Short mmCIF file of C-alpha atoms in Angstrom, two decimals:
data_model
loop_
_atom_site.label_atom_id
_atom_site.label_comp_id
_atom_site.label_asym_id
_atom_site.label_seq_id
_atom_site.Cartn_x
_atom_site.Cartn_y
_atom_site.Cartn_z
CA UNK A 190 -246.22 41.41 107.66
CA UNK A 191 -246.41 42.81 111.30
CA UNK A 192 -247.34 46.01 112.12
CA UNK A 193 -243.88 47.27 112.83
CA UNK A 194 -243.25 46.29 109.15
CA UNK A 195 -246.21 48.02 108.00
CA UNK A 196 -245.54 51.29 110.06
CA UNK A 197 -242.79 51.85 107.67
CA UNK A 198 -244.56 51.02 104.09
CA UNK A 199 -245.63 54.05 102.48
CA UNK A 200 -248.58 54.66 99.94
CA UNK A 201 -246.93 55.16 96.60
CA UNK A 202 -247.11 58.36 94.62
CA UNK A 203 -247.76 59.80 91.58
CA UNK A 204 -244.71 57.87 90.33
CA UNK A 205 -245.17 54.93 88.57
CA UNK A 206 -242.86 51.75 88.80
CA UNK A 207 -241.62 52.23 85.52
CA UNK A 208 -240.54 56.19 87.06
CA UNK A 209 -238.54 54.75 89.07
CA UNK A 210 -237.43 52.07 87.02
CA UNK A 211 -236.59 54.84 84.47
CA UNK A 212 -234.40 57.06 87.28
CA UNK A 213 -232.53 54.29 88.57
CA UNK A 214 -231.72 53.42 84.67
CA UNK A 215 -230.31 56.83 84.27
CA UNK A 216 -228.37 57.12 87.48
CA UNK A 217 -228.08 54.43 89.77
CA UNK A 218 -229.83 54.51 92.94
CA UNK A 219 -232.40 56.88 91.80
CA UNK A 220 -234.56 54.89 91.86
CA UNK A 221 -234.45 53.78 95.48
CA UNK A 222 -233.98 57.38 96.68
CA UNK A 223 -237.23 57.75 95.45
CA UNK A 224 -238.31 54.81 96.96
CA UNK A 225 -237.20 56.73 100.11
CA UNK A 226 -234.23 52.98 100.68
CA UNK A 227 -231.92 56.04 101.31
CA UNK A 228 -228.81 53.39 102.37
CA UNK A 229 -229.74 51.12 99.09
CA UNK A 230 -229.84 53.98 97.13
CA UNK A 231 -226.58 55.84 98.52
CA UNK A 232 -224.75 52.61 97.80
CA UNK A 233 -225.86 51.73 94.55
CA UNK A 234 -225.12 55.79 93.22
CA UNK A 235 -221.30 54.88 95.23
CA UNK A 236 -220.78 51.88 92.89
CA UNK A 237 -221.85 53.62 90.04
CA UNK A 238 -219.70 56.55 90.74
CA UNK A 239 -216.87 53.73 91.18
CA UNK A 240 -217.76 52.59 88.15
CA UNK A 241 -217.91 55.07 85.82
CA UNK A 242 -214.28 56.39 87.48
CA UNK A 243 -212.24 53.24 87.80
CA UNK A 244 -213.98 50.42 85.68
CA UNK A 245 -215.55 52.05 82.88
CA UNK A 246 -211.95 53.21 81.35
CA UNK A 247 -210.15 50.39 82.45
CA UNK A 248 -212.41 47.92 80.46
CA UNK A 249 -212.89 50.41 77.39
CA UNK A 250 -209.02 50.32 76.95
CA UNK A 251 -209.04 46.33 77.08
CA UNK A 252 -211.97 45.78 74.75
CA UNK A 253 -210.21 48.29 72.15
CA UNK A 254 -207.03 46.16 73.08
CA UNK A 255 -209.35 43.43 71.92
CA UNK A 256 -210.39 44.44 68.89
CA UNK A 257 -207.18 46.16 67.66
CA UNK A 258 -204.76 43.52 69.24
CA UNK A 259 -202.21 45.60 69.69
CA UNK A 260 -200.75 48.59 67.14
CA UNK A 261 -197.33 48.96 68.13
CA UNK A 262 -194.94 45.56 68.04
CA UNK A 263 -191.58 45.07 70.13
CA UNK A 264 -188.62 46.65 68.73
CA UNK A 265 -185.32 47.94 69.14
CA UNK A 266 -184.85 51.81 68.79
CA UNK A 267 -181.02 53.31 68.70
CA UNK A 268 -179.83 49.76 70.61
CA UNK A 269 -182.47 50.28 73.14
CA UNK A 270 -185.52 47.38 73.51
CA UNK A 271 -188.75 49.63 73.26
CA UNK A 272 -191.82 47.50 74.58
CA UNK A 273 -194.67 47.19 72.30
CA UNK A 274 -198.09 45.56 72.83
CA UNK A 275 -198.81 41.95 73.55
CA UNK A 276 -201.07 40.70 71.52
CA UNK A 277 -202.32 37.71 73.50
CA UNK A 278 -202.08 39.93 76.73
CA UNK A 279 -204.37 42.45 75.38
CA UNK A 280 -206.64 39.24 74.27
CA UNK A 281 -206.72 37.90 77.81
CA UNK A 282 -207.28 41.21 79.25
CA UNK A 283 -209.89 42.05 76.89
CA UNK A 284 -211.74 38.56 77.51
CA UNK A 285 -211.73 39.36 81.02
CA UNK A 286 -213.27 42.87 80.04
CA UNK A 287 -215.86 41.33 78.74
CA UNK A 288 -216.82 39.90 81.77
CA UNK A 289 -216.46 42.84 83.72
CA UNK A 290 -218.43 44.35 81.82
CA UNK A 291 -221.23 41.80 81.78
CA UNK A 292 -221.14 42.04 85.39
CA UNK A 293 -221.45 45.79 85.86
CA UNK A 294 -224.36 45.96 83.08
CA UNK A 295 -225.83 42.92 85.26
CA UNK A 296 -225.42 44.87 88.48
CA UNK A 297 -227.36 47.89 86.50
CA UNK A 298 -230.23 45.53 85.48
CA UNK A 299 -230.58 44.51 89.69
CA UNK A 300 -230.52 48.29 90.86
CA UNK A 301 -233.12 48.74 87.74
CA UNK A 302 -235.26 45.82 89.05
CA UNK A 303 -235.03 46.72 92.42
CA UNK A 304 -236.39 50.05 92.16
CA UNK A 305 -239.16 49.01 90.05
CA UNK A 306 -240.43 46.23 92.11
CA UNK A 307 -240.10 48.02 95.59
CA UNK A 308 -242.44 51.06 93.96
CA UNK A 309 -244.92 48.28 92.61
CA UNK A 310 -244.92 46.54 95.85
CA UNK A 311 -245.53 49.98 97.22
CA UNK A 312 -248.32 50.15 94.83
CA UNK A 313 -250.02 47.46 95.98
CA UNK A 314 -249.43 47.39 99.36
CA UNK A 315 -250.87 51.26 100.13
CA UNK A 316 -252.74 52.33 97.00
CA UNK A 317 -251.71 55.73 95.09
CA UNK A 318 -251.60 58.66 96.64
CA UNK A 319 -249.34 60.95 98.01
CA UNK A 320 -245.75 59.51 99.41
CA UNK A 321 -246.09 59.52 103.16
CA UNK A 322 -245.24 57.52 106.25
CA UNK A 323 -247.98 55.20 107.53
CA UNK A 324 -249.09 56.36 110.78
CA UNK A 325 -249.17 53.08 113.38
CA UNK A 326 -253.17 53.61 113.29
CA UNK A 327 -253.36 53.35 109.49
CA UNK A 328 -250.79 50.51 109.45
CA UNK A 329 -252.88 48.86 112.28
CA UNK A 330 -255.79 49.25 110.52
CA UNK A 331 -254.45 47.83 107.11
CA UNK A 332 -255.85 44.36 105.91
CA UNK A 333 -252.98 42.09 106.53
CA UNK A 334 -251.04 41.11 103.29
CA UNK A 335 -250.70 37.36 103.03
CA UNK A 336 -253.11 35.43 104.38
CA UNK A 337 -256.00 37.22 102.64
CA UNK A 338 -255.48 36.25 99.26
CA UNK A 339 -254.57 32.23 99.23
CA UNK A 340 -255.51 31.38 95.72
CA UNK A 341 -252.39 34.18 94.61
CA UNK A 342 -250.56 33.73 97.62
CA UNK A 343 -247.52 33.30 95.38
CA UNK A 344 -248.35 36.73 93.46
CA UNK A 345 -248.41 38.84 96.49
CA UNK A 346 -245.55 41.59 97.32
CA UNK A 347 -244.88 39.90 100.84
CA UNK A 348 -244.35 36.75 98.99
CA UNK A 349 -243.16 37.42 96.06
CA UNK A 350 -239.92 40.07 97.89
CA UNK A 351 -239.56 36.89 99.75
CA UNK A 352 -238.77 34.55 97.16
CA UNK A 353 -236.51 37.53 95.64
CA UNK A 354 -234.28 37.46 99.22
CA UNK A 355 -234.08 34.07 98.78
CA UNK A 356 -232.78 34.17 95.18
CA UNK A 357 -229.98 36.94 96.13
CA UNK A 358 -229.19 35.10 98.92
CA UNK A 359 -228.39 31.96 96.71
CA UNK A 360 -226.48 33.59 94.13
CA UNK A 361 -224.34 35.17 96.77
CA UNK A 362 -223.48 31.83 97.72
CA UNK A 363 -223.02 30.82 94.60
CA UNK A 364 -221.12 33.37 93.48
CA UNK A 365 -217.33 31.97 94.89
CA UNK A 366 -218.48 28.51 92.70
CA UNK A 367 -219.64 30.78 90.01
CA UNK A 368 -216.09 32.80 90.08
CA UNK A 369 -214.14 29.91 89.81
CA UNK A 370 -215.89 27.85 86.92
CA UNK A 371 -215.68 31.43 85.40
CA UNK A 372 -211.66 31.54 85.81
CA UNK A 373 -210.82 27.57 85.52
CA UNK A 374 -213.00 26.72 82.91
CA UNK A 375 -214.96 29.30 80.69
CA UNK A 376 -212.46 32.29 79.97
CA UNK A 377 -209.78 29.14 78.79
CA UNK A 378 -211.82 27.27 76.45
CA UNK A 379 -213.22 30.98 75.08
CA UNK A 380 -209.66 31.92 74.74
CA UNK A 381 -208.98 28.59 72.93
CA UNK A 382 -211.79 29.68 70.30
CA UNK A 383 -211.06 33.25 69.81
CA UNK A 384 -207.04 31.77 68.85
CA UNK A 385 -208.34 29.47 66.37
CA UNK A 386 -209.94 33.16 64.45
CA UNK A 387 -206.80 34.82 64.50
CA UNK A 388 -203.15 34.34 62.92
CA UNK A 389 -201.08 33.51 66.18
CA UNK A 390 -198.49 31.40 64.31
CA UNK A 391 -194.53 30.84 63.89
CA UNK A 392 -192.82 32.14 62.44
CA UNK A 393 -194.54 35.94 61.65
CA UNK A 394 -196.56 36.24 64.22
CA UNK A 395 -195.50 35.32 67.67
CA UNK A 396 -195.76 38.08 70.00
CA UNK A 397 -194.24 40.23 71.47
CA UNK A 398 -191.49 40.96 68.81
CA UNK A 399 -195.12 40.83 65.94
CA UNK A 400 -198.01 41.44 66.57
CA UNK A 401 -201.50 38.99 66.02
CA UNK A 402 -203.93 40.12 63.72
CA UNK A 403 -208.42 38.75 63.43
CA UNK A 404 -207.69 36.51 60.27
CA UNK A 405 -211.53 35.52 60.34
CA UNK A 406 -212.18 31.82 59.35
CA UNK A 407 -209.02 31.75 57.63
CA UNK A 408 -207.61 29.00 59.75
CA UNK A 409 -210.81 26.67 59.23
CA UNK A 410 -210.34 27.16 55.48
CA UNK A 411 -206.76 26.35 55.09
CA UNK A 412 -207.33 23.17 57.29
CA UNK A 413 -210.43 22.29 54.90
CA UNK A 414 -208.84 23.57 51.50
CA UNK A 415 -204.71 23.32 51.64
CA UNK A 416 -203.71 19.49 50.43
CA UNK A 417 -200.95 19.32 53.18
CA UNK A 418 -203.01 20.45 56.16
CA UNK A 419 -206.47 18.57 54.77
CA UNK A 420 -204.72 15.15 54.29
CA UNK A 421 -202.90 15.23 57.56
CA UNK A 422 -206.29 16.13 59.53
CA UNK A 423 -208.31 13.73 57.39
CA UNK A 424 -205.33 10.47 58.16
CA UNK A 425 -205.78 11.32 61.45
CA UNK A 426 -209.12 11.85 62.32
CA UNK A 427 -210.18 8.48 61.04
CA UNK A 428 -207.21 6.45 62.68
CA UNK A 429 -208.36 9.06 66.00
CA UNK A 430 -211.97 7.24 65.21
CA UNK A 431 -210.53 3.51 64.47
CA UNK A 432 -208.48 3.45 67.52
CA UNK A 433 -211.35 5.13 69.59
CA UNK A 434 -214.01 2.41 68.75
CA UNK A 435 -211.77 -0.69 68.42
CA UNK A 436 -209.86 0.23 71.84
CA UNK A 437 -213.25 0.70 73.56
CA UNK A 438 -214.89 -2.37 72.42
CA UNK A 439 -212.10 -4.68 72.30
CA UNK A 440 -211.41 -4.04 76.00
CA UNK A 441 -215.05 -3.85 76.87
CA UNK A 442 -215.87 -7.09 75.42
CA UNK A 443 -212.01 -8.38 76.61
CA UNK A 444 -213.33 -7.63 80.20
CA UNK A 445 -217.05 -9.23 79.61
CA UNK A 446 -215.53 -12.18 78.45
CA UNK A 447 -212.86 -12.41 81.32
CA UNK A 448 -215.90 -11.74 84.07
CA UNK A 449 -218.16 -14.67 82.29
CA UNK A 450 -215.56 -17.06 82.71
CA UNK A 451 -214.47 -16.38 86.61
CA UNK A 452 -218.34 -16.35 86.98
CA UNK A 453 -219.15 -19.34 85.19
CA UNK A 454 -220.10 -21.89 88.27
CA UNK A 455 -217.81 -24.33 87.16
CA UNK A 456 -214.38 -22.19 88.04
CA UNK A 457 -213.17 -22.43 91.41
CA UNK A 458 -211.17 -19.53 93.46
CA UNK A 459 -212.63 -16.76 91.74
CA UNK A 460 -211.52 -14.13 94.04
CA UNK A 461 -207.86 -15.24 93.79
CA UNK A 462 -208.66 -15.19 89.86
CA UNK A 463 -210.06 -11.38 90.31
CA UNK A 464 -207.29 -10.62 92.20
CA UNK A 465 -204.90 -11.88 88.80
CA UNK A 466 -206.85 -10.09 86.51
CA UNK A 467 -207.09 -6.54 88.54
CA UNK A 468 -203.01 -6.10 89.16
CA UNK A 469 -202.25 -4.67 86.02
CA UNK A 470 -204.66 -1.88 87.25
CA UNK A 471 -202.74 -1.70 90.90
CA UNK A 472 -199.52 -0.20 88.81
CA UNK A 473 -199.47 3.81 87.68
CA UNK A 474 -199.91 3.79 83.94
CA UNK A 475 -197.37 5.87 82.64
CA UNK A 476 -194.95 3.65 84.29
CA UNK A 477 -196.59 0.72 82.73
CA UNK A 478 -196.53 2.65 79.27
CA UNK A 479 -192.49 3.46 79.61
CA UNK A 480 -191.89 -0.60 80.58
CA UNK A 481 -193.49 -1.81 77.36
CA UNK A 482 -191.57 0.53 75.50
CA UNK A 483 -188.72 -0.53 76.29
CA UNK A 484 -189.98 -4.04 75.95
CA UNK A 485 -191.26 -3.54 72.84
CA UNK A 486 -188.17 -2.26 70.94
CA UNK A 487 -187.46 -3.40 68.21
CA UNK A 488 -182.95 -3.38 68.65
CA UNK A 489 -182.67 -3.88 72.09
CA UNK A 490 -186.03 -4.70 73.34
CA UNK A 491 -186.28 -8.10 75.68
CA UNK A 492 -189.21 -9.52 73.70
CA UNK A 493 -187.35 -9.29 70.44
CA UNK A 494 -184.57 -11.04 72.28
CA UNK A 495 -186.33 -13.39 73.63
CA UNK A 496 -187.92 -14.29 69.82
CA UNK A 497 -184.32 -14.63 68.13
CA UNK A 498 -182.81 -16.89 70.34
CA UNK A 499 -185.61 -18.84 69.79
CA UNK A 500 -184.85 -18.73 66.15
CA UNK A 501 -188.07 -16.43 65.20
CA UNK A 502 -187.49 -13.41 63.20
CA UNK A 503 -187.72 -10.32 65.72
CA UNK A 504 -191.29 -7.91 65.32
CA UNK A 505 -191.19 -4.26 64.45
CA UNK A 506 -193.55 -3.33 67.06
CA UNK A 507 -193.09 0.57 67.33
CA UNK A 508 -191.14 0.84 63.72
CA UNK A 509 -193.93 -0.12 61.22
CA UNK A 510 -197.01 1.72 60.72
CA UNK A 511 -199.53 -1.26 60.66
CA UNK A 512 -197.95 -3.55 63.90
CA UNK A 513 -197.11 -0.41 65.91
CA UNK A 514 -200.90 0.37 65.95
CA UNK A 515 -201.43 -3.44 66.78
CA UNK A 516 -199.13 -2.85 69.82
CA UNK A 517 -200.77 0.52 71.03
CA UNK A 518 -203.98 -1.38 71.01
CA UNK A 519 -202.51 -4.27 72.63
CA UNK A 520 -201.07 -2.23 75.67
CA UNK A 521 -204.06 0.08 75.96
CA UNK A 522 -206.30 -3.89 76.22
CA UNK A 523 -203.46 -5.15 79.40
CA UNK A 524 -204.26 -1.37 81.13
CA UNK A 525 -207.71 -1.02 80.55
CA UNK A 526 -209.42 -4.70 80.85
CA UNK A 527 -208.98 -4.98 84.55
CA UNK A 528 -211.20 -2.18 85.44
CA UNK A 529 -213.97 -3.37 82.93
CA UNK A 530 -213.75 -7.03 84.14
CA UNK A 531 -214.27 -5.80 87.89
CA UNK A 532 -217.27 -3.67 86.70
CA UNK A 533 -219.01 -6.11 84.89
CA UNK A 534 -218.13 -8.65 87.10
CA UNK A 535 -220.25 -6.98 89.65
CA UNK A 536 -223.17 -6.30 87.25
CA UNK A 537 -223.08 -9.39 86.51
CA UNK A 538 -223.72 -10.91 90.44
CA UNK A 539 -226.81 -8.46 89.97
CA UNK A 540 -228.80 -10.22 87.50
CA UNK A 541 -231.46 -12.42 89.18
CA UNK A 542 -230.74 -15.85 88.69
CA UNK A 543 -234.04 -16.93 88.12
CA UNK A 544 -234.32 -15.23 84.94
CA UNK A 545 -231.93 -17.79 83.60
CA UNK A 546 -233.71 -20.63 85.59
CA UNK A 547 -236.73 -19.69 83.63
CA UNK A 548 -234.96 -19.53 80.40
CA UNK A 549 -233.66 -23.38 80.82
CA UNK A 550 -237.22 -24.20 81.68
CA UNK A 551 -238.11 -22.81 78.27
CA UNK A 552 -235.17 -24.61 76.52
CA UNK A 553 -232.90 -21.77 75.88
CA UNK A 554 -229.34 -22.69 75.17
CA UNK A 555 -225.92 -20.35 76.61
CA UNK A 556 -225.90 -17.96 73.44
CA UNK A 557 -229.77 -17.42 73.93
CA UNK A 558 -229.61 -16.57 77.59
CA UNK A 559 -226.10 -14.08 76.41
CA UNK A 560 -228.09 -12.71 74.33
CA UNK A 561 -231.64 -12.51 75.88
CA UNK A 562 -230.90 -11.67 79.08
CA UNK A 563 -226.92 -10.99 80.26
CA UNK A 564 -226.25 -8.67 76.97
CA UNK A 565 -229.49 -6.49 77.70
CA UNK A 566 -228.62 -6.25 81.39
CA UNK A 567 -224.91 -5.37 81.15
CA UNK A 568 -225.57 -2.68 78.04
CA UNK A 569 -228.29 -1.22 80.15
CA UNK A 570 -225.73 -0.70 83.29
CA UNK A 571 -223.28 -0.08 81.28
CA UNK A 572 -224.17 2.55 78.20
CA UNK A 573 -222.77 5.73 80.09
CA UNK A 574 -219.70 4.31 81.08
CA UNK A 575 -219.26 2.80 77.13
CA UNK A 576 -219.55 6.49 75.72
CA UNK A 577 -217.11 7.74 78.34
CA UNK A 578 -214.50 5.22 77.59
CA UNK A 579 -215.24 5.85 73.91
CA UNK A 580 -214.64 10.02 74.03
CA UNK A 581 -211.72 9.21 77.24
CA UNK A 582 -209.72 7.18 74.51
CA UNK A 583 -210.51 9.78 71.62
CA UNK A 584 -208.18 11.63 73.56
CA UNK A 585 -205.99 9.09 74.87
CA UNK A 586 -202.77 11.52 74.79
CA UNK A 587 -200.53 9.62 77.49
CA UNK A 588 -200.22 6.17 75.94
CA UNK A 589 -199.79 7.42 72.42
CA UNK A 590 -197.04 9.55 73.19
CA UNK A 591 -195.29 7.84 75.54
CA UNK A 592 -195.51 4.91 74.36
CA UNK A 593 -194.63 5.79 70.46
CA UNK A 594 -194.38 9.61 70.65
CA UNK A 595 -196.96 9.60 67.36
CA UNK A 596 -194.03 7.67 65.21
CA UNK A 597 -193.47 6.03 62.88
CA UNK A 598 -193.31 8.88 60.92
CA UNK A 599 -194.91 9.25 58.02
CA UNK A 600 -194.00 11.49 54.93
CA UNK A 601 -197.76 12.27 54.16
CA UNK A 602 -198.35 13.68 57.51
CA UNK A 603 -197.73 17.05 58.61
CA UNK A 604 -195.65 17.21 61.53
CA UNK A 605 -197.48 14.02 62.33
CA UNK A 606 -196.47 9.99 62.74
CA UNK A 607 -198.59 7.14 61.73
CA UNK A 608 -200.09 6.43 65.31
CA UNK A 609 -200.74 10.21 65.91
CA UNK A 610 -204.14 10.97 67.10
CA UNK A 611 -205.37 14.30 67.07
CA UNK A 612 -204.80 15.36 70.69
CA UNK A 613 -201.25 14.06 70.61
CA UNK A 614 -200.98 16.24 66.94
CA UNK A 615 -202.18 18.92 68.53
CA UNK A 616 -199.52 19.01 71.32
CA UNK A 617 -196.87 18.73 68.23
CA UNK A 618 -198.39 21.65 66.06
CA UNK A 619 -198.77 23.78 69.24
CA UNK A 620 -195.28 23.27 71.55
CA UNK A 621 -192.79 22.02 68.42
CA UNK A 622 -194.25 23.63 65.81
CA UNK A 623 -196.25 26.81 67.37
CA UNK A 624 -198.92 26.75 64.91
CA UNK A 625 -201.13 27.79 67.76
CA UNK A 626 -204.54 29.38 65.84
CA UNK A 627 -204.35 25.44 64.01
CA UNK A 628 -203.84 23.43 67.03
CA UNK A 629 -206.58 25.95 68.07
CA UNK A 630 -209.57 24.79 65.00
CA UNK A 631 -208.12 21.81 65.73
CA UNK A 632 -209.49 21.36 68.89
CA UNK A 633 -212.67 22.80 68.02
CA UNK A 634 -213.43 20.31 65.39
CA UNK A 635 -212.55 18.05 68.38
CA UNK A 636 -214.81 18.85 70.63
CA UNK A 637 -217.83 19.23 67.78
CA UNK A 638 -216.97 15.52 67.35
CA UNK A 639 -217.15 14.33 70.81
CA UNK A 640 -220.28 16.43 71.39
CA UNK A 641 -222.20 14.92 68.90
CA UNK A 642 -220.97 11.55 69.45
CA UNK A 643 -221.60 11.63 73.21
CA UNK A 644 -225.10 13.50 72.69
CA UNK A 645 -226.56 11.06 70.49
CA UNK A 646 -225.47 7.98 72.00
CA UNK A 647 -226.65 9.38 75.65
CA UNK A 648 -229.91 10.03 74.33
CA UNK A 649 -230.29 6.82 72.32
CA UNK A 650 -229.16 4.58 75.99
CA UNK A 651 -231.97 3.17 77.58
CA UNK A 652 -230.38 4.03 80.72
CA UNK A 653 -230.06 7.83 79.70
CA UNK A 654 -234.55 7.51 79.07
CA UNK A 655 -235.01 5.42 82.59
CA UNK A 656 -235.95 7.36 85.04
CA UNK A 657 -236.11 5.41 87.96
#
């Protein structure tokens, strides 16, 4: 600290840390005033005035929103449309209250914390007594701060105010990336929750001509307990888990077995043979998607056609329940393979040939040199990307519906077709059928799922442990 710095540290008084701690606790800015930060404390006592006159109401009205929902629905008075509450408006707006609210108590906490540790540094720096200006001679004459003490260096008030301008400085600039995450992603999936606890459902309670009510875990219960709801989820969810795994492995291994044969050193041209294999990949999918629908139907489709005047009976491929999953799986291998073959085709250049030189030495044979070394290698590039494929087709929502919008349907299901996963039932029970707090535990189950899944297999990978 230099001795202009010290010039204007004063010995602390009487007043304790926790004094002035206590004031700015009570009234914001206190605390600095009696710090003598006159500025500091002028502004903090402005934003609490702010505060207390333009926020404090504001966000009392939108929690009670919050909790109430709304008292007074939409309706028509003498001919004339009287406006009631929203109920999902006064659920956004009381969400964002929360956070407003978080912010201003967090802002209280800082001006709390700042008083306390400016009359502690105080404390330290110029001993108790009374509060007074150093004069230059006593600031002169004061040991200097830092260098004095080097095995608590990082305990000292120079150092430690420091590292506490360093951490407001980088939450300022985090604060815009903070913002956003806060907007984009937390206050949606927290309003996706709090639906799935209340009864925001056609046909009684859409707003704005109804209002919503807090139904609890009523909508868990009637997915676990009511026969129509349980046996739809429970179809579902374990085709949603079948398709998952046999999608993900059948193209993973598809593609492994596709890169071992343009790498075996007996094929020539392998880069016009990568080239074949990684087109399918070059076109957009949903395009691809639409052109095997229409290939794949069953009256006027061209590869029906094409059977019959061959004198072969034609295939329901999108019409029965057991060959129209056969087809989605089918398509999702022709989209997905390419990638995977030009992934493992390069982790494959990577493994050192001598490994396998060594393993012919010792007499091992083309399964035990799969198994002993390419297998190990590829699963131990490759683990990360596995799970992701596995929880990106759990929620494979495009090809399902576009390619057989869920169907055929099926009379056990509720609003639900036999190749329905739950993502693409989801979209059904929320836009067709607005069942929204279902869709809502739903999702929630959902993501439970894929959390666990994805946790446990990341943390079983050997490439999750490796370090290096």
């Amino acid at each position: 600290m230099s001795r202009g710095d010290r010039a204007i540290v004063y010995r602390a008084g009487p007043a304790s840390p926790a004094t002035a701690g206590l004031l700015s606790a009570v009234c914001a800015g206190g605390g600095q005033l009696l710090n003598r930060q006159y500025a500091k404390g002028a502004l903090f006592m402005a934003a609490y005035a702010a505060a207390l006159i333009v926020a404090v109401p504001r966000i009392a009205r939108a929690l009670q929103g919050l909790v109430t929902l709304g008292d007074t629905p939409t309706r028509i008075v003498d001919g004339v449309l009287v406006r009631g509450d929203h109920s999902i408006f006064l659920l956004i707006n009381g969400l964002l209250a929360l956070f407003a609210g978080a912010a201003l108590l967090m802002l209280h906490a800082l001006n709390i914390a700042d008083a306390y540790r400016h009359r502690a540094a105080a404390i330290a720096d110029g001993g108790p007594a009374h509060p007074r200006r150093r004069s230059g001679d006593e600031a002169a004459a004061a040991p200097a701060p830092s260098a004095t003490a080097p095995t608590n260096g990082s305990r000292h008030p120079a150092f430690a105010g420091r590292r506490s301008r360093e951490g407001r400085v980088a939450l300022l600039l985090l604060a815009p990336a903070l913002l956003f995450v806060l907007f984009v992603s937390v206050v949606p999936m927290l309003f996706n929750v709090l639906i799935a606890f209340t009864n925001y459902s056609s046909p009684n309670h859409i707003p704005d001509r109804s209002l919503v009510s807090w139904t609890g875990l009523q909508t868990f219960s009637r997915l676990l307990s009511d026969r129509a709801w349980t046996s739809t989820f429970g179809g579902i969810f374990a085709w949603n888990v079948v398709w998952a795994l046999l999608s993900t492995l059948v193209a993973y291994f598809g593609g492994l077995a596709v890169a071992l044969l343009i790498e075996h050193r007996k094929v020539r041209f392998k880069k016009l043979w990568r080239t074949a294999f990684v087109l399918p990949w070059a076109f957009p999918s949903f395009i691809a998607i639409l052109v095997f629908r229409v290939l794949f139907n069953g009256a006027l489709g061209p590869v029906n056609g094409l059977l019959e005047r061959m004198g072969l009976p034609g295939v329901p491929w999108l019409s029965d329940p057991t060959v129209a999953k056969l087809t989605v799986l089918l398509v999702h291998f022709w989209m997905s393979m390419p990638f995977l073959m030009a992934l493992l085709s390069g982790i494959l250049t990577t493994i050192p040939r001598d490994l396998y030189e060594a393993a012919e030495v010792d007499g091992a044979g083309g399964a035990a040199k799969f198994r002993r070394i390419t297998m190990p290698h590829v699963l131990m590039a490759t683990s990360p990307i596995l799970i992701m494929q596995f929880a990106s087709n759990f929620n494979n929502f495009n090809l399902i519906y576009l390619l057989t919008d869920g169907g055929p349907p099926n009379p056990n299901y509720y609003f639900a077709g036999s190749t329905d996963i739950l993502l693409s039932w989801i979209y059904k029970i929320t836009l067709e059928q607005n069942q929204f707090n279902m869709a809502s535990a739903v999702s929630i189950v959902m993501f439970v799922v894929i959390a666990l899944v994805s946790v446990l297999n990341y943390s079983r990978t050997h490439s999750f442990r490796e370090k290096d």
